[in-house]
Amino acid sequence: METIEAPNVVVGAGAMGAAAAYHLARRGEPVLLVEQFAIGHDRGSSHGAARITRHSYADPRYARLMPAAFRAWRELEADAGESLYMRTGGVSFSPPGSDYAARVAASLA
Ligand SMILES: Cc1cc2nc3c(=O)[nH]c(=O)nc-3n(C[C@H](O)[C@H](O)[C@H](O)COP(=O)(O)OP(=O)(O)OC[C@H]3O[C@@H](n4cnc5c(N)ncnc54)[C@H](O)[C@@H]3O)c2cc1C
């Protein structure tokens, strides 16, 4: 059996594992990314052409992460040499009596 040694091993090349491996590699760290299927396969959560990323979270813990996340998207676009993020409008709904929209507004403020 072949043996491969690496100081950093990431198991799973979905969005999370691929991002972890990318950031390790970007820091100059050797990294082995192990995936059981072909890259871009349709059997994980990361399958598909698009995801929403937004500042408008009701949970302030997520909202606080977003400035850094948007910076990271711009860095990734610069590294990739292509546009990956398409800015659109968004609307948040909540039923009467729910404070969801107010919490989203507070996050945006
Ligand atoms: C329909 C849908 C819509 C979504 N919309 C949004 C959205 O708009 N915005 C947002 O932020 N998030 C959204 N999400 C959530 C987001 O897509 C997931 O949180 C994210 O893709 C999870 O990535 P992951 O790498 O953790 O998991 P996965 O993409 O599932 O990757 C795990 C990988 O590990 C591999 N693996 C597992 N075990 C092994 C093993 N033993 N050996 C080798 N490889 C292994 C799998 O094959 C897989 O490729 C959505 C999710 C879904 C399903």
mmCIF file of C-alpha atoms and ligand atoms in Angstrom:
data_model
loop_
_atom_site.group_PDB
_atom_site.id
_atom_site.type_symbol
_atom_site.label_atom_id
_atom_site.label_comp_id
_atom_site.label_asym_id
_atom_site.label_seq_id
_atom_site.Cartn_x
_atom_site.Cartn_y
_atom_site.Cartn_z
ATOM 1 C CA MET A 1 0.000 0.000 0.000
ATOM 2 C CA GLU A 2 1.262 3.468 -0.916
ATOM 3 C CA THR A 3 2.035 5.775 2.014
ATOM 4 C CA ILE A 4 1.686 9.541 1.718
ATOM 5 C CA GLU A 5 2.862 11.814 4.512
ATOM 6 C CA ALA A 6 1.692 15.399 4.864
ATOM 7 C CA PRO A 7 1.773 17.818 7.821
ATOM 8 C CA ASN A 8 -1.803 18.918 7.070
ATOM 9 C CA VAL A 9 -4.510 16.590 5.840
ATOM 10 C CA VAL A 10 -8.008 17.829 5.058
ATOM 11 C CA VAL A 11 -10.667 15.159 4.510
ATOM 12 C CA GLY A 12 -13.455 16.259 2.181
ATOM 13 C CA ALA A 13 -13.235 18.729 -0.701
ATOM 14 C CA GLY A 14 -16.610 20.375 -0.293
ATOM 15 C CA ALA A 15 -16.763 24.120 0.350
ATOM 16 C CA MET A 16 -15.385 23.805 3.888
ATOM 17 C CA GLY A 17 -12.539 21.406 3.209
ATOM 18 C CA ALA A 18 -11.585 23.127 -0.040
ATOM 19 C CA ALA A 19 -11.519 26.497 1.753
ATOM 20 C CA ALA A 20 -9.410 25.113 4.594
ATOM 21 C CA ALA A 21 -6.928 23.584 2.130
ATOM 22 C CA TYR A 22 -6.861 26.761 0.018
ATOM 23 C CA HIS A 23 -6.044 28.943 3.031
ATOM 24 C CA LEU A 24 -3.354 26.537 4.247
ATOM 25 C CA ALA A 25 -1.795 26.480 0.751
ATOM 26 C CA ARG A 26 -2.063 30.276 0.530
ATOM 27 C CA ARG A 27 -0.006 30.484 3.759
ATOM 28 C CA GLY A 28 2.617 28.249 2.167
ATOM 29 C CA GLU A 29 1.655 25.191 4.229
ATOM 30 C CA PRO A 30 1.895 21.810 2.481
ATOM 31 C CA VAL A 31 -1.566 20.270 2.511
ATOM 32 C CA LEU A 32 -3.140 17.071 1.281
ATOM 33 C CA LEU A 33 -6.838 17.367 0.397
ATOM 34 C CA VAL A 34 -8.584 13.985 0.296
ATOM 35 C CA GLU A 35 -11.929 13.550 -1.471
ATOM 36 C CA GLN A 36 -13.831 10.313 -1.980
ATOM 37 C CA PHE A 37 -15.593 11.439 -5.179
ATOM 38 C CA ALA A 38 -14.639 13.645 -8.167
ATOM 39 C CA ILE A 39 -14.171 17.366 -7.417
ATOM 40 C CA GLY A 40 -17.475 19.157 -7.940
ATOM 41 C CA HIS A 41 -19.551 15.975 -7.477
ATOM 42 C CA ASP A 42 -23.280 16.195 -6.714
ATOM 43 C CA ARG A 43 -23.385 14.093 -3.548
ATOM 44 C CA GLY A 44 -22.436 16.743 -0.971
ATOM 45 C CA SER A 45 -23.931 19.923 0.458
ATOM 46 C CA SER A 46 -21.714 22.118 -1.722
ATOM 47 C CA HIS A 47 -23.187 20.917 -5.005
ATOM 48 C CA GLY A 48 -24.771 23.541 -7.261
ATOM 49 C CA ALA A 49 -23.938 26.734 -9.106
ATOM 50 C CA ALA A 50 -24.700 29.371 -6.482
ATOM 51 C CA ARG A 51 -25.027 30.227 -2.806
ATOM 52 C CA ILE A 52 -26.367 33.282 -1.037
ATOM 53 C CA THR A 53 -23.933 35.239 1.098
ATOM 54 C CA ARG A 54 -25.217 38.299 2.896
ATOM 55 C CA HIS A 55 -24.829 40.771 5.752
ATOM 56 C CA SER A 56 -28.535 40.466 6.605
ATOM 57 C CA TYR A 57 -28.442 37.808 9.301
ATOM 58 C CA ALA A 58 -30.753 37.912 12.295
ATOM 59 C CA ASP A 59 -28.048 36.245 14.384
ATOM 60 C CA PRO A 60 -25.407 38.872 15.237
ATOM 61 C CA ARG A 61 -22.755 36.151 15.553
ATOM 62 C CA TYR A 62 -23.096 35.443 11.804
ATOM 63 C CA ALA A 63 -23.426 39.130 10.908
ATOM 64 C CA ARG A 64 -20.132 39.880 12.695
ATOM 65 C CA LEU A 65 -18.347 37.318 10.501
ATOM 66 C CA MET A 66 -19.549 38.831 7.232
ATOM 67 C CA PRO A 67 -17.143 41.777 6.720
ATOM 68 C CA ALA A 68 -14.250 39.295 6.901
ATOM 69 C CA ALA A 69 -16.161 36.848 4.681
ATOM 70 C CA PHE A 70 -16.713 39.480 1.987
ATOM 71 C CA ARG A 71 -13.021 40.443 2.162
ATOM 72 C CA ALA A 72 -12.151 36.758 1.720
ATOM 73 C CA TRP A 73 -14.422 36.515 -1.354
ATOM 74 C CA ARG A 74 -12.603 39.492 -2.908
ATOM 75 C CA GLU A 75 -9.238 37.844 -2.179
ATOM 76 C CA LEU A 76 -10.463 34.594 -3.713
ATOM 77 C CA GLU A 77 -11.672 36.448 -6.817
ATOM 78 C CA ALA A 78 -8.257 38.147 -7.127
ATOM 79 C CA ASP A 79 -6.459 34.794 -6.775
ATOM 80 C CA ALA A 80 -8.819 33.114 -9.243
ATOM 81 C CA GLY A 81 -8.699 36.010 -11.704
ATOM 82 C CA GLU A 82 -12.432 35.858 -12.175
ATOM 83 C CA SER A 83 -15.606 37.257 -10.736
ATOM 84 C CA LEU A 84 -17.266 34.852 -8.307
ATOM 85 C CA TYR A 85 -19.625 37.105 -6.373
ATOM 86 C CA MET A 86 -22.669 38.708 -7.992
ATOM 87 C CA ARG A 87 -24.222 41.492 -5.942
ATOM 88 C CA THR A 88 -28.034 41.510 -5.969
ATOM 89 C CA GLY A 89 -30.770 42.917 -3.796
ATOM 90 C CA GLY A 90 -32.442 40.873 -1.087
ATOM 91 C CA VAL A 91 -35.649 41.034 0.904
ATOM 92 C CA SER A 92 -36.134 39.666 4.428
ATOM 93 C CA PHE A 93 -39.654 38.611 5.422
ATOM 94 C CA SER A 94 -41.033 37.694 8.808
ATOM 95 C CA PRO A 95 -44.536 36.949 10.050
ATOM 96 C CA PRO A 96 -46.412 39.445 12.240
ATOM 97 C CA GLY A 97 -45.249 39.246 15.835
ATOM 98 C CA SER A 98 -41.777 37.961 14.900
ATOM 99 C CA ASP A 99 -38.747 40.123 15.617
ATOM 100 C CA TYR A 100 -36.741 38.503 12.784
ATOM 101 C CA ALA A 101 -36.798 41.521 10.435
ATOM 102 C CA ALA A 102 -35.966 43.881 13.326
ATOM 103 C CA ARG A 103 -32.975 41.705 14.237
ATOM 104 C CA VAL A 104 -31.835 41.698 10.593
ATOM 105 C CA ALA A 105 -32.156 45.503 10.538
ATOM 106 C CA ALA A 106 -30.111 45.707 13.745
ATOM 107 C CA SER A 107 -27.386 43.578 12.155
ATOM 108 C CA LEU A 108 -27.343 45.790 9.078
ATOM 109 C CA ALA A 109 -27.141 48.923 11.237
HETATM 110 C C1 LIG B 1 -29.662 23.088 -1.183
HETATM 111 C C2 LIG B 1 -28.679 23.841 -0.303
HETATM 112 C C3 LIG B 1 -28.670 25.221 -0.351
HETATM 113 C C4 LIG B 1 -27.778 25.926 0.459
HETATM 114 N N1 LIG B 1 -27.754 27.287 0.380
HETATM 115 C C5 LIG B 1 -26.842 27.985 1.072
HETATM 116 C C6 LIG B 1 -26.712 29.375 0.904
HETATM 117 O O1 LIG B 1 -27.430 30.001 0.135
HETATM 118 N N2 LIG B 1 -25.738 30.019 1.600
HETATM 119 C C7 LIG B 1 -24.902 29.362 2.462
HETATM 120 O O2 LIG B 1 -24.025 30.000 3.048
HETATM 121 N N3 LIG B 1 -25.000 28.035 2.645
HETATM 122 C C8 LIG B 1 -25.944 27.338 1.970
HETATM 123 N N4 LIG B 1 -26.028 25.990 2.119
HETATM 124 C C9 LIG B 1 -25.124 25.340 3.057
HETATM 125 C C10 LIG B 1 -23.749 25.139 2.409
HETATM 126 O O3 LIG B 1 -23.903 24.758 1.061
HETATM 127 C C11 LIG B 1 -23.079 24.042 3.215
HETATM 128 O O4 LIG B 1 -22.952 24.482 4.549
HETATM 129 C C12 LIG B 1 -21.689 23.721 2.685
HETATM 130 O O5 LIG B 1 -21.742 23.399 1.322
HETATM 131 C C13 LIG B 1 -21.141 22.572 3.503
HETATM 132 O O6 LIG B 1 -19.904 22.247 2.944
HETATM 133 P P1 LIG B 1 -19.066 21.058 3.546
HETATM 134 O O7 LIG B 1 -17.730 21.119 2.874
HETATM 135 O O8 LIG B 1 -19.132 21.085 5.042
HETATM 136 O O9 LIG B 1 -19.881 19.736 3.151
HETATM 137 P P2 LIG B 1 -19.938 18.941 1.748
HETATM 138 O O10 LIG B 1 -20.089 19.870 0.586
HETATM 139 O O11 LIG B 1 -20.984 17.898 1.910
HETATM 140 O O12 LIG B 1 -18.498 18.306 1.644
HETATM 141 C C14 LIG B 1 -18.090 17.214 2.403
HETATM 142 C C15 LIG B 1 -17.158 16.438 1.492
HETATM 143 O O13 LIG B 1 -16.479 15.472 2.255
HETATM 144 C C16 LIG B 1 -16.383 14.329 1.453
HETATM 145 N N5 LIG B 1 -16.163 13.210 2.363
HETATM 146 C C17 LIG B 1 -16.945 12.811 3.388
HETATM 147 N N6 LIG B 1 -16.405 11.778 4.015
HETATM 148 C C18 LIG B 1 -15.250 11.491 3.361
HETATM 149 C C19 LIG B 1 -14.234 10.516 3.541
HETATM 150 N N7 LIG B 1 -14.305 9.595 4.543
HETATM 151 N N8 LIG B 1 -13.190 10.510 2.693
HETATM 152 C C20 LIG B 1 -13.090 11.433 1.678
HETATM 153 N N9 LIG B 1 -14.020 12.385 1.468
HETATM 154 C C21 LIG B 1 -15.081 12.404 2.305
HETATM 155 C C22 LIG B 1 -17.696 14.270 0.704
HETATM 156 O O14 LIG B 1 -17.635 13.439 -0.437
HETATM 157 C C23 LIG B 1 -17.901 15.733 0.370
HETATM 158 O O15 LIG B 1 -17.323 16.081 -0.894
HETATM 159 C C24 LIG B 1 -26.916 25.241 1.341
HETATM 160 C C25 LIG B 1 -26.924 23.845 1.386
HETATM 161 C C26 LIG B 1 -27.805 23.157 0.566
HETATM 162 C C27 LIG B 1 -27.810 21.632 0.623
#
